[in-house]
Amino acid sequence: MRTVFGAGDDHRMFQPDVLHWKCLAPHPFWEGSRGYALRYKGEIAAFGCAVPYRFLSGPGTVAGCNVIDWAASKAVPGAGLMLYRHIQTLAGTMINIGGTADARRVLPANGFEVRAELHHFTRVLRPLRHMRHAPARDWKSPLRLARDYRELARATPTARPARASQPITAFPDPAATHQVVCARTPESLAYVIACPAAKIESYVFNGGYFLLSRIGHQCRIADLWVASPRAQDWAAAYAAAAAAADTAAITAGASQPLQIAALRQAGYRETHSEPVFVLDPDHQLGGRRDLALSLLENDAFYWSATQTR
């Protein structure tokens, strides 16, 4: 993986404790190891790690996974695809969020279809500090600083009162938003909180919760749930997450109009989006496209291209 991703020996994402957590630590939605390798002549030709999920669609539950750390040696053509197809036989449904240009080209040819977009948002809370933490500065930096101060002055919803808490006891219910939501359990959230690559904080409020993920100077909303179909209620929760972050900037992801509208109401600015590919050969999702995803559905809540040990 270090070779394929061009990472150094000290890259945090590929250290033994992080790989053990990703591949071997017990997960309530998957039995056994989640790391799979295809070997050719004694060497690893391809590798992938399954991130399991449970979609809640009405009364039913649809199991599946997303594959992260998907890497293949160019010396063995087709090895990565063979590995992916093997994991597919174990998972049933599969999703893939974003991916490289090669992945976006290969997936539709193998039965995947785009059913949603994961939109990424940022809210700058301390513009000057945010600029100082930027990886590089150029002639546009003062313009970005002025934009961030202007956006910070916009009126935003009053934050919901939230308190740090473990464990979380209120979980997503598809009836609350009429969306296909991802199941959360005490065990699955405990697995997330144990992530060694980030510091995960949990907060609860009346009718929901959110998780903050801290990686160095960065803070991300790993997950957020409100038992309400009203964008105003979600916006107040996103405002509460920003208040609890107490940092230069906070980022979040959302895939459905309800959450996207709430983020905008709460003063978050969209930065980019990624396609969500879905493979559902047995039509367990019934063609539904209203998949409510957060950063927990892959490695977006802790991945860092620059973090070292």
PDB file of C-alpha atoms in Angstrom:
ATOM      1  CA  MET A   1       0.000   0.000   0.000  1.00  0.00           C
ATOM      2  CA  ARG A   2       2.884   2.361   0.712  1.00  0.00           C
ATOM      3  CA  THR A   3       4.137   1.688  -2.808  1.00  0.00           C
ATOM      4  CA  VAL A   4       0.765   2.120  -4.501  1.00  0.00           C
ATOM      5  CA  PHE A   5      -0.196   5.233  -2.527  1.00  0.00           C
ATOM      6  CA  GLY A   6       3.294   6.723  -2.573  1.00  0.00           C
ATOM      7  CA  ALA A   7       3.432   6.888   1.239  1.00  0.00           C
ATOM      8  CA  GLY A   8       6.494   6.880   3.481  1.00  0.00           C
ATOM      9  CA  ASP A   9       7.316   4.349   6.183  1.00  0.00           C
ATOM     10  CA  ASP A  10       5.979   6.700   8.860  1.00  0.00           C
ATOM     11  CA  HIS A  11       2.590   7.302   7.176  1.00  0.00           C
ATOM     12  CA  ARG A  12       0.039   7.010  10.007  1.00  0.00           C
ATOM     13  CA  MET A  13      -2.690   5.343   7.944  1.00  0.00           C
ATOM     14  CA  PHE A  14      -0.540   2.253   7.332  1.00  0.00           C
ATOM     15  CA  GLN A  15       0.944   1.782  10.800  1.00  0.00           C
ATOM     16  CA  PRO A  16       0.342  -1.619  12.482  1.00  0.00           C
ATOM     17  CA  ASP A  17      -2.132  -0.372  15.098  1.00  0.00           C
ATOM     18  CA  VAL A  18      -4.285   1.390  12.467  1.00  0.00           C
ATOM     19  CA  LEU A  19      -4.204  -1.618  10.127  1.00  0.00           C
ATOM     20  CA  HIS A  20      -5.080  -3.929  13.029  1.00  0.00           C
ATOM     21  CA  TRP A  21      -8.086  -1.769  13.907  1.00  0.00           C
ATOM     22  CA  LYS A  22      -9.240  -1.589  10.278  1.00  0.00           C
ATOM     23  CA  CYS A  23      -8.773  -5.263   9.467  1.00  0.00           C
ATOM     24  CA  LEU A  24      -8.796  -7.328  12.656  1.00  0.00           C
ATOM     25  CA  ALA A  25     -10.547  -5.537  15.540  1.00  0.00           C
ATOM     26  CA  PRO A  26     -14.000  -7.113  16.120  1.00  0.00           C
ATOM     27  CA  HIS A  27     -16.825  -5.399  14.247  1.00  0.00           C
ATOM     28  CA  PRO A  28     -20.498  -6.170  14.972  1.00  0.00           C
ATOM     29  CA  PHE A  29     -21.434  -6.105  11.262  1.00  0.00           C
ATOM     30  CA  TRP A  30     -18.762  -8.549  10.008  1.00  0.00           C
ATOM     31  CA  GLU A  31     -17.411 -11.908  11.123  1.00  0.00           C
ATOM     32  CA  GLY A  32     -13.657 -12.403  11.155  1.00  0.00           C
ATOM     33  CA  SER A  33     -10.989 -10.401   9.404  1.00  0.00           C
ATOM     34  CA  ARG A  34     -11.954  -7.615   7.002  1.00  0.00           C
ATOM     35  CA  GLY A  35      -8.578  -7.455   5.246  1.00  0.00           C
ATOM     36  CA  TYR A  36      -8.224  -9.514   2.059  1.00  0.00           C
ATOM     37  CA  ALA A  37      -5.090 -10.157   0.013  1.00  0.00           C
ATOM     38  CA  LEU A  38      -4.599 -11.858  -3.341  1.00  0.00           C
ATOM     39  CA  ARG A  39      -1.175 -13.469  -3.660  1.00  0.00           C
ATOM     40  CA  TYR A  40       0.735 -14.333  -6.822  1.00  0.00           C
ATOM     41  CA  LYS A  41       3.998 -16.275  -6.662  1.00  0.00           C
ATOM     42  CA  GLY A  42       4.285 -15.611  -2.944  1.00  0.00           C
ATOM     43  CA  GLU A  43       3.819 -11.842  -3.239  1.00  0.00           C
ATOM     44  CA  ILE A  44       0.772  -9.709  -2.425  1.00  0.00           C
ATOM     45  CA  ALA A  45      -0.697  -8.705  -5.788  1.00  0.00           C
ATOM     46  CA  ALA A  46      -3.799  -6.948  -4.429  1.00  0.00           C
ATOM     47  CA  PHE A  47      -5.270  -5.908  -1.102  1.00  0.00           C
ATOM     48  CA  GLY A  48      -8.534  -4.441   0.136  1.00  0.00           C
ATOM     49  CA  CYS A  49     -10.253  -3.797   3.469  1.00  0.00           C
ATOM     50  CA  ALA A  50     -14.020  -4.107   3.900  1.00  0.00           C
ATOM     51  CA  VAL A  51     -15.909  -1.414   5.828  1.00  0.00           C
ATOM     52  CA  PRO A  52     -19.228  -3.100   6.728  1.00  0.00           C
ATOM     53  CA  TYR A  53     -22.570  -1.324   6.944  1.00  0.00           C
ATOM     54  CA  ARG A  54     -26.244  -2.087   7.504  1.00  0.00           C
ATOM     55  CA  PHE A  55     -28.779  -0.064   5.526  1.00  0.00           C
ATOM     56  CA  LEU A  56     -32.151   0.374   7.218  1.00  0.00           C
ATOM     57  CA  SER A  57     -34.848   0.623   4.565  1.00  0.00           C
ATOM     58  CA  GLY A  58     -38.282   0.624   6.176  1.00  0.00           C
ATOM     59  CA  PRO A  59     -38.602  -2.571   8.220  1.00  0.00           C
ATOM     60  CA  GLY A  60     -35.780  -4.330   6.369  1.00  0.00           C
ATOM     61  CA  THR A  61     -32.008  -4.452   6.841  1.00  0.00           C
ATOM     62  CA  VAL A  62     -29.581  -4.640   3.924  1.00  0.00           C
ATOM     63  CA  ALA A  63     -26.021  -5.725   4.707  1.00  0.00           C
ATOM     64  CA  GLY A  64     -22.983  -4.830   2.645  1.00  0.00           C
ATOM     65  CA  CYS A  65     -19.602  -3.151   2.635  1.00  0.00           C
ATOM     66  CA  ASN A  66     -17.384  -0.505   1.115  1.00  0.00           C
ATOM     67  CA  VAL A  67     -13.810  -1.455   0.171  1.00  0.00           C
ATOM     68  CA  ILE A  68     -11.031   0.901   1.264  1.00  0.00           C
ATOM     69  CA  ASP A  69      -7.245   0.635   0.884  1.00  0.00           C
ATOM     70  CA  TRP A  70      -7.907  -0.979  -2.484  1.00  0.00           C
ATOM     71  CA  ALA A  71      -4.439  -1.442  -3.966  1.00  0.00           C
ATOM     72  CA  ALA A  72      -3.076  -3.678  -6.710  1.00  0.00           C
ATOM     73  CA  SER A  73       0.293  -4.366  -8.265  1.00  0.00           C
ATOM     74  CA  LYS A  74       0.658  -3.362 -11.895  1.00  0.00           C
ATOM     75  CA  ALA A  75       2.726  -6.514 -12.370  1.00  0.00           C
ATOM     76  CA  VAL A  76      -0.449  -8.648 -12.126  1.00  0.00           C
ATOM     77  CA  PRO A  77      -3.140  -7.164 -14.412  1.00  0.00           C
ATOM     78  CA  GLY A  78      -6.674  -7.648 -13.109  1.00  0.00           C
ATOM     79  CA  ALA A  79      -5.603  -8.619  -9.582  1.00  0.00           C
ATOM     80  CA  GLY A  80      -7.448  -5.740  -7.958  1.00  0.00           C
ATOM     81  CA  LEU A  81     -10.673  -6.542  -9.781  1.00  0.00           C
ATOM     82  CA  MET A  82     -10.431 -10.247  -8.908  1.00  0.00           C
ATOM     83  CA  LEU A  83     -10.045  -9.342  -5.233  1.00  0.00           C
ATOM     84  CA  TYR A  84     -12.977  -6.924  -5.418  1.00  0.00           C
ATOM     85  CA  ARG A  85     -15.194  -9.607  -6.946  1.00  0.00           C
ATOM     86  CA  HIS A  86     -14.247 -12.047  -4.182  1.00  0.00           C
ATOM     87  CA  ILE A  87     -15.261  -9.565  -1.494  1.00  0.00           C
ATOM     88  CA  GLN A  88     -18.507  -8.988  -3.403  1.00  0.00           C
ATOM     89  CA  THR A  89     -19.427 -12.675  -2.963  1.00  0.00           C
ATOM     90  CA  LEU A  90     -19.161 -12.187   0.815  1.00  0.00           C
ATOM     91  CA  ALA A  91     -20.931  -8.845   1.080  1.00  0.00           C
ATOM     92  CA  GLY A  92     -24.076  -8.921  -1.066  1.00  0.00           C
ATOM     93  CA  THR A  93     -24.502  -5.205  -1.718  1.00  0.00           C
ATOM     94  CA  MET A  94     -21.544  -2.870  -2.020  1.00  0.00           C
ATOM     95  CA  ILE A  95     -20.957   0.859  -2.194  1.00  0.00           C
ATOM     96  CA  ASN A  96     -17.956   2.866  -3.309  1.00  0.00           C
ATOM     97  CA  ILE A  97     -17.613   6.559  -2.523  1.00  0.00           C
ATOM     98  CA  GLY A  98     -15.484   8.564  -4.930  1.00  0.00           C
ATOM     99  CA  GLY A  99     -12.331   6.679  -5.816  1.00  0.00           C
ATOM    100  CA  THR A 100      -9.546   7.157  -8.318  1.00  0.00           C
ATOM    101  CA  ALA A 101     -10.148   7.864 -11.997  1.00  0.00           C
ATOM    102  CA  ASP A 102      -9.439   4.184 -12.727  1.00  0.00           C
ATOM    103  CA  ALA A 103     -11.970   3.050 -10.112  1.00  0.00           C
ATOM    104  CA  ARG A 104     -14.649   5.378 -11.492  1.00  0.00           C
ATOM    105  CA  ARG A 105     -14.043   3.910 -14.928  1.00  0.00           C
ATOM    106  CA  VAL A 106     -13.973   0.250 -13.851  1.00  0.00           C
ATOM    107  CA  LEU A 107     -16.919   0.167 -11.411  1.00  0.00           C
ATOM    108  CA  PRO A 108     -19.772   0.966 -13.871  1.00  0.00           C
ATOM    109  CA  ALA A 109     -18.433  -1.737 -16.207  1.00  0.00           C
ATOM    110  CA  ASN A 110     -18.860  -4.213 -13.342  1.00  0.00           C
ATOM    111  CA  GLY A 111     -22.454  -3.540 -12.367  1.00  0.00           C
ATOM    112  CA  PHE A 112     -22.099  -0.470 -10.144  1.00  0.00           C
ATOM    113  CA  GLU A 113     -24.354   2.524 -10.729  1.00  0.00           C
ATOM    114  CA  VAL A 114     -24.231   6.032  -9.294  1.00  0.00           C
ATOM    115  CA  ARG A 115     -27.176   6.474  -6.927  1.00  0.00           C
ATOM    116  CA  ALA A 116     -26.124   9.495  -4.881  1.00  0.00           C
ATOM    117  CA  GLU A 117     -23.466  12.153  -4.375  1.00  0.00           C
ATOM    118  CA  LEU A 118     -21.617  12.692  -1.113  1.00  0.00           C
ATOM    119  CA  HIS A 119     -21.258  16.467  -0.731  1.00  0.00           C
ATOM    120  CA  HIS A 120     -18.429  17.801   1.432  1.00  0.00           C
ATOM    121  CA  PHE A 121     -18.805  21.022   3.427  1.00  0.00           C
ATOM    122  CA  THR A 122     -16.558  23.269   5.508  1.00  0.00           C
ATOM    123  CA  ARG A 123     -17.321  25.972   8.071  1.00  0.00           C
ATOM    124  CA  VAL A 124     -14.376  28.191   8.977  1.00  0.00           C
ATOM    125  CA  LEU A 125     -14.698  29.285  12.600  1.00  0.00           C
ATOM    126  CA  ARG A 126     -11.378  31.120  13.064  1.00  0.00           C
ATOM    127  CA  PRO A 127     -10.333  32.414   9.641  1.00  0.00           C
ATOM    128  CA  LEU A 128      -6.871  33.720  10.541  1.00  0.00           C
ATOM    129  CA  ARG A 129      -5.854  30.516  12.314  1.00  0.00           C
ATOM    130  CA  HIS A 130      -7.333  28.493   9.455  1.00  0.00           C
ATOM    131  CA  MET A 131      -5.158  30.371   6.955  1.00  0.00           C
ATOM    132  CA  ARG A 132      -2.062  29.795   9.088  1.00  0.00           C
ATOM    133  CA  HIS A 133      -2.724  26.037   9.090  1.00  0.00           C
ATOM    134  CA  ALA A 134      -3.205  25.921   5.318  1.00  0.00           C
ATOM    135  CA  PRO A 135      -0.647  23.615   3.640  1.00  0.00           C
ATOM    136  CA  ALA A 136       0.309  26.339   1.161  1.00  0.00           C
ATOM    137  CA  ARG A 137      -0.327  30.021   0.616  1.00  0.00           C
ATOM    138  CA  ASP A 138      -0.607  31.913  -2.652  1.00  0.00           C
ATOM    139  CA  TRP A 139      -1.980  35.190  -3.990  1.00  0.00           C
ATOM    140  CA  LYS A 140      -5.528  33.934  -3.362  1.00  0.00           C
ATOM    141  CA  SER A 141      -4.978  33.480   0.384  1.00  0.00           C
ATOM    142  CA  PRO A 142      -6.110  37.045   1.320  1.00  0.00           C
ATOM    143  CA  LEU A 143      -9.215  36.577  -0.840  1.00  0.00           C
ATOM    144  CA  ARG A 144     -10.038  33.319   0.943  1.00  0.00           C
ATOM    145  CA  LEU A 145      -9.483  35.017   4.300  1.00  0.00           C
ATOM    146  CA  ALA A 146     -11.917  37.797   3.374  1.00  0.00           C
ATOM    147  CA  ARG A 147     -14.463  35.240   2.171  1.00  0.00           C
ATOM    148  CA  ASP A 148     -14.183  33.269   5.414  1.00  0.00           C
ATOM    149  CA  TYR A 149     -14.737  36.381   7.549  1.00  0.00           C
ATOM    150  CA  ARG A 150     -17.717  37.341   5.401  1.00  0.00           C
ATOM    151  CA  GLU A 151     -19.269  33.876   5.755  1.00  0.00           C
ATOM    152  CA  LEU A 152     -18.592  33.850   9.484  1.00  0.00           C
ATOM    153  CA  ALA A 153     -20.664  37.038   9.832  1.00  0.00           C
ATOM    154  CA  ARG A 154     -23.740  35.404   8.301  1.00  0.00           C
ATOM    155  CA  ALA A 155     -26.660  34.692  10.606  1.00  0.00           C
ATOM    156  CA  THR A 156     -26.890  31.010  11.554  1.00  0.00           C
ATOM    157  CA  PRO A 157     -29.343  28.943  13.629  1.00  0.00           C
ATOM    158  CA  THR A 158     -29.068  28.799  17.394  1.00  0.00           C
ATOM    159  CA  ALA A 159     -27.071  25.712  18.327  1.00  0.00           C
ATOM    160  CA  ARG A 160     -28.877  22.889  20.088  1.00  0.00           C
ATOM    161  CA  PRO A 161     -27.668  22.310  23.648  1.00  0.00           C
ATOM    162  CA  ALA A 162     -25.353  19.290  23.455  1.00  0.00           C
ATOM    163  CA  ARG A 163     -23.198  17.540  26.005  1.00  0.00           C
ATOM    164  CA  ALA A 164     -20.270  15.167  25.725  1.00  0.00           C
ATOM    165  CA  SER A 165     -21.483  11.664  26.461  1.00  0.00           C
ATOM    166  CA  GLN A 166     -20.767   7.973  26.208  1.00  0.00           C
ATOM    167  CA  PRO A 167     -22.531   5.835  25.270  1.00  0.00           C
ATOM    168  CA  ILE A 168     -25.008   7.128  22.674  1.00  0.00           C
ATOM    169  CA  THR A 169     -28.518   5.780  23.124  1.00  0.00           C
ATOM    170  CA  ALA A 170     -30.529   7.410  20.270  1.00  0.00           C
ATOM    171  CA  PHE A 171     -29.949   5.768  16.877  1.00  0.00           C
ATOM    172  CA  PRO A 172     -31.045   6.463  13.269  1.00  0.00           C
ATOM    173  CA  ASP A 173     -34.613   5.473  12.399  1.00  0.00           C
ATOM    174  CA  PRO A 174     -35.712   5.569   8.729  1.00  0.00           C
ATOM    175  CA  ALA A 175     -39.219   6.579   9.793  1.00  0.00           C
ATOM    176  CA  ALA A 176     -37.910   9.902  11.142  1.00  0.00           C
ATOM    177  CA  THR A 177     -36.565  11.171   7.804  1.00  0.00           C
ATOM    178  CA  HIS A 178     -38.097   8.730   5.259  1.00  0.00           C
ATOM    179  CA  GLN A 179     -34.588   7.946   3.962  1.00  0.00           C
ATOM    180  CA  VAL A 180     -32.462   4.828   3.718  1.00  0.00           C
ATOM    181  CA  VAL A 181     -30.269   5.338   6.789  1.00  0.00           C
ATOM    182  CA  CYS A 182     -27.246   3.465   8.111  1.00  0.00           C
ATOM    183  CA  ALA A 183     -27.675   1.421  11.258  1.00  0.00           C
ATOM    184  CA  ARG A 184     -25.749   2.425  14.363  1.00  0.00           C
ATOM    185  CA  THR A 185     -25.480   0.314  17.503  1.00  0.00           C
ATOM    186  CA  PRO A 186     -23.582   0.764  20.784  1.00  0.00           C
ATOM    187  CA  GLU A 187     -21.079  -1.802  19.493  1.00  0.00           C
ATOM    188  CA  SER A 188     -20.573  -0.205  16.059  1.00  0.00           C
ATOM    189  CA  LEU A 189     -20.084   3.255  17.575  1.00  0.00           C
ATOM    190  CA  ALA A 190     -17.694   1.841  20.171  1.00  0.00           C
ATOM    191  CA  TYR A 191     -15.659   0.446  17.268  1.00  0.00           C
ATOM    192  CA  VAL A 192     -15.550   3.914  15.653  1.00  0.00           C
ATOM    193  CA  ILE A 193     -14.570   5.644  18.897  1.00  0.00           C
ATOM    194  CA  ALA A 194     -11.648   3.208  19.259  1.00  0.00           C
ATOM    195  CA  CYS A 195     -10.075   4.406  15.970  1.00  0.00           C
ATOM    196  CA  PRO A 196      -6.351   4.933  16.720  1.00  0.00           C
ATOM    197  CA  ALA A 197      -5.851   7.349  13.791  1.00  0.00           C
ATOM    198  CA  ALA A 198      -8.135  10.058  15.213  1.00  0.00           C
ATOM    199  CA  LYS A 199      -9.564  11.291  18.490  1.00  0.00           C
ATOM    200  CA  ILE A 200     -13.313  10.628  18.420  1.00  0.00           C
ATOM    201  CA  GLU A 201     -15.677  12.591  20.687  1.00  0.00           C
ATOM    202  CA  SER A 202     -19.379  11.812  21.126  1.00  0.00           C
ATOM    203  CA  TYR A 203     -22.088  14.356  21.975  1.00  0.00           C
ATOM    204  CA  VAL A 204     -25.793  13.882  22.620  1.00  0.00           C
ATOM    205  CA  PHE A 205     -28.748  16.248  22.562  1.00  0.00           C
ATOM    206  CA  ASN A 206     -32.495  15.863  22.741  1.00  0.00           C
ATOM    207  CA  GLY A 207     -33.389  13.756  19.713  1.00  0.00           C
ATOM    208  CA  GLY A 208     -29.953  12.904  18.387  1.00  0.00           C
ATOM    209  CA  TYR A 209     -26.170  12.873  18.574  1.00  0.00           C
ATOM    210  CA  PHE A 210     -23.010  13.734  16.687  1.00  0.00           C
ATOM    211  CA  LEU A 211     -19.445  12.441  16.593  1.00  0.00           C
ATOM    212  CA  LEU A 212     -16.440  14.721  16.130  1.00  0.00           C
ATOM    213  CA  SER A 213     -13.193  13.366  14.718  1.00  0.00           C
ATOM    214  CA  ARG A 214      -9.955  15.258  15.371  1.00  0.00           C
ATOM    215  CA  ILE A 215      -6.847  14.652  13.262  1.00  0.00           C
ATOM    216  CA  GLY A 216      -4.113  17.147  14.082  1.00  0.00           C
ATOM    217  CA  HIS A 217      -5.523  20.642  13.435  1.00  0.00           C
ATOM    218  CA  GLN A 218      -8.520  19.201  11.568  1.00  0.00           C
ATOM    219  CA  CYS A 219     -11.993  18.539  12.984  1.00  0.00           C
ATOM    220  CA  ARG A 220     -14.636  16.564  11.094  1.00  0.00           C
ATOM    221  CA  ILE A 221     -18.241  15.659  11.814  1.00  0.00           C
ATOM    222  CA  ALA A 222     -17.870  11.906  11.512  1.00  0.00           C
ATOM    223  CA  ASP A 223     -21.593  11.312  11.998  1.00  0.00           C
ATOM    224  CA  LEU A 224     -24.697  13.269  13.001  1.00  0.00           C
ATOM    225  CA  TRP A 225     -28.293  12.236  13.496  1.00  0.00           C
ATOM    226  CA  VAL A 226     -31.493  14.123  14.291  1.00  0.00           C
ATOM    227  CA  ALA A 227     -34.850  12.382  14.719  1.00  0.00           C
ATOM    228  CA  SER A 228     -36.651  14.999  12.626  1.00  0.00           C
ATOM    229  CA  PRO A 229     -37.631  15.612   8.977  1.00  0.00           C
ATOM    230  CA  ARG A 230     -37.123  19.403   9.424  1.00  0.00           C
ATOM    231  CA  ALA A 231     -34.011  21.040   8.001  1.00  0.00           C
ATOM    232  CA  GLN A 232     -34.148  23.648  10.785  1.00  0.00           C
ATOM    233  CA  ASP A 233     -33.631  20.959  13.424  1.00  0.00           C
ATOM    234  CA  TRP A 234     -30.693  19.490  11.530  1.00  0.00           C
ATOM    235  CA  ALA A 235     -29.194  22.962  11.033  1.00  0.00           C
ATOM    236  CA  ALA A 236     -29.314  23.569  14.796  1.00  0.00           C
ATOM    237  CA  ALA A 237     -27.478  20.269  15.308  1.00  0.00           C
ATOM    238  CA  TYR A 238     -24.786  21.180  12.778  1.00  0.00           C
ATOM    239  CA  ALA A 239     -24.435  24.517  14.587  1.00  0.00           C
ATOM    240  CA  ALA A 240     -24.005  22.616  17.865  1.00  0.00           C
ATOM    241  CA  ALA A 241     -21.247  20.513  16.295  1.00  0.00           C
ATOM    242  CA  ALA A 242     -19.442  23.680  15.165  1.00  0.00           C
ATOM    243  CA  ALA A 243     -19.716  25.134  18.680  1.00  0.00           C
ATOM    244  CA  ALA A 244     -18.363  21.948  20.261  1.00  0.00           C
ATOM    245  CA  ALA A 245     -15.494  21.743  17.766  1.00  0.00           C
ATOM    246  CA  ASP A 246     -13.782  24.856  19.177  1.00  0.00           C
ATOM    247  CA  THR A 247     -11.288  24.831  16.315  1.00  0.00           C
ATOM    248  CA  ALA A 248     -10.252  26.772  13.214  1.00  0.00           C
ATOM    249  CA  ALA A 249     -12.562  24.902  10.822  1.00  0.00           C
ATOM    250  CA  ILE A 250     -14.921  21.954  10.771  1.00  0.00           C
ATOM    251  CA  THR A 251     -15.872  19.719   7.849  1.00  0.00           C
ATOM    252  CA  ALA A 252     -18.832  17.418   7.196  1.00  0.00           C
ATOM    253  CA  GLY A 253     -20.385  15.231   4.512  1.00  0.00           C
ATOM    254  CA  ALA A 254     -24.007  14.662   3.459  1.00  0.00           C
ATOM    255  CA  SER A 255     -25.728  12.888   0.593  1.00  0.00           C
ATOM    256  CA  GLN A 256     -29.404  13.899   0.821  1.00  0.00           C
ATOM    257  CA  PRO A 257     -31.266  17.211   0.295  1.00  0.00           C
ATOM    258  CA  LEU A 258     -32.458  17.406   3.919  1.00  0.00           C
ATOM    259  CA  GLN A 259     -28.953  17.314   5.389  1.00  0.00           C
ATOM    260  CA  ILE A 260     -27.420  19.382   2.568  1.00  0.00           C
ATOM    261  CA  ALA A 261     -29.972  22.172   3.078  1.00  0.00           C
ATOM    262  CA  ALA A 262     -29.354  22.081   6.841  1.00  0.00           C
ATOM    263  CA  LEU A 263     -25.588  22.414   6.413  1.00  0.00           C
ATOM    264  CA  ARG A 264     -26.068  25.462   4.218  1.00  0.00           C
ATOM    265  CA  GLN A 265     -28.466  26.988   6.735  1.00  0.00           C
ATOM    266  CA  ALA A 266     -25.848  26.434   9.444  1.00  0.00           C
ATOM    267  CA  GLY A 267     -23.242  28.410   7.495  1.00  0.00           C
ATOM    268  CA  TYR A 268     -21.284  25.544   5.976  1.00  0.00           C
ATOM    269  CA  ARG A 269     -19.878  26.005   2.458  1.00  0.00           C
ATOM    270  CA  GLU A 270     -19.760  23.152  -0.045  1.00  0.00           C
ATOM    271  CA  THR A 271     -16.243  22.379  -1.249  1.00  0.00           C
ATOM    272  CA  HIS A 272     -16.671  19.342  -3.520  1.00  0.00           C
ATOM    273  CA  SER A 273     -18.715  16.188  -4.075  1.00  0.00           C
ATOM    274  CA  GLU A 274     -18.049  12.538  -4.893  1.00  0.00           C
ATOM    275  CA  PRO A 275     -20.229   9.969  -6.668  1.00  0.00           C
ATOM    276  CA  VAL A 276     -21.648   7.104  -4.600  1.00  0.00           C
ATOM    277  CA  PHE A 277     -21.525   3.887  -6.613  1.00  0.00           C
ATOM    278  CA  VAL A 278     -23.900   1.088  -5.576  1.00  0.00           C
ATOM    279  CA  LEU A 279     -23.811  -2.596  -6.501  1.00  0.00           C
ATOM    280  CA  ASP A 280     -27.089  -4.319  -5.643  1.00  0.00           C
ATOM    281  CA  PRO A 281     -27.363  -7.496  -7.754  1.00  0.00           C
ATOM    282  CA  ASP A 282     -30.291  -8.901  -5.763  1.00  0.00           C
ATOM    283  CA  HIS A 283     -32.193  -5.576  -5.725  1.00  0.00           C
ATOM    284  CA  GLN A 284     -32.349  -5.549  -1.938  1.00  0.00           C
ATOM    285  CA  LEU A 285     -32.539  -1.748  -1.968  1.00  0.00           C
ATOM    286  CA  GLY A 286     -35.335  -1.765  -4.491  1.00  0.00           C
ATOM    287  CA  GLY A 287     -33.637   0.836  -6.661  1.00  0.00           C
ATOM    288  CA  ARG A 288     -33.783   3.482  -3.937  1.00  0.00           C
ATOM    289  CA  ARG A 289     -31.426   6.423  -4.278  1.00  0.00           C
ATOM    290  CA  ASP A 290     -32.178   8.270  -1.038  1.00  0.00           C
ATOM    291  CA  LEU A 291     -29.174   6.838   0.805  1.00  0.00           C
ATOM    292  CA  ALA A 292     -28.287   9.018   3.803  1.00  0.00           C
ATOM    293  CA  LEU A 293     -24.513   8.642   4.192  1.00  0.00           C
ATOM    294  CA  SER A 294     -21.967  10.270   6.461  1.00  0.00           C
ATOM    295  CA  LEU A 295     -18.173  10.091   6.700  1.00  0.00           C
ATOM    296  CA  LEU A 296     -18.436   6.819   8.657  1.00  0.00           C
ATOM    297  CA  GLU A 297     -19.280   4.774   5.552  1.00  0.00           C
ATOM    298  CA  ASN A 298     -15.647   4.680   4.453  1.00  0.00           C
ATOM    299  CA  ASP A 299     -12.399   6.070   5.873  1.00  0.00           C
ATOM    300  CA  ALA A 300     -13.200   9.760   5.338  1.00  0.00           C
ATOM    301  CA  PHE A 301     -13.618  10.437   9.057  1.00  0.00           C
ATOM    302  CA  TYR A 302      -9.978   9.620   9.855  1.00  0.00           C
ATOM    303  CA  TRP A 303      -7.988   9.461   6.591  1.00  0.00           C
ATOM    304  CA  SER A 304      -5.120  11.905   6.255  1.00  0.00           C
ATOM    305  CA  ALA A 305      -2.699  12.073   3.356  1.00  0.00           C
ATOM    306  CA  THR A 306      -0.070  13.871   5.418  1.00  0.00           C
ATOM    307  CA  GLN A 307      -0.392  12.550   8.969  1.00  0.00           C
ATOM    308  CA  THR A 308       2.662  10.706  10.263  1.00  0.00           C
ATOM    309  CA  ARG A 309       3.280   8.802  13.474  1.00  0.00           C
TER     310      ARG A 309
END
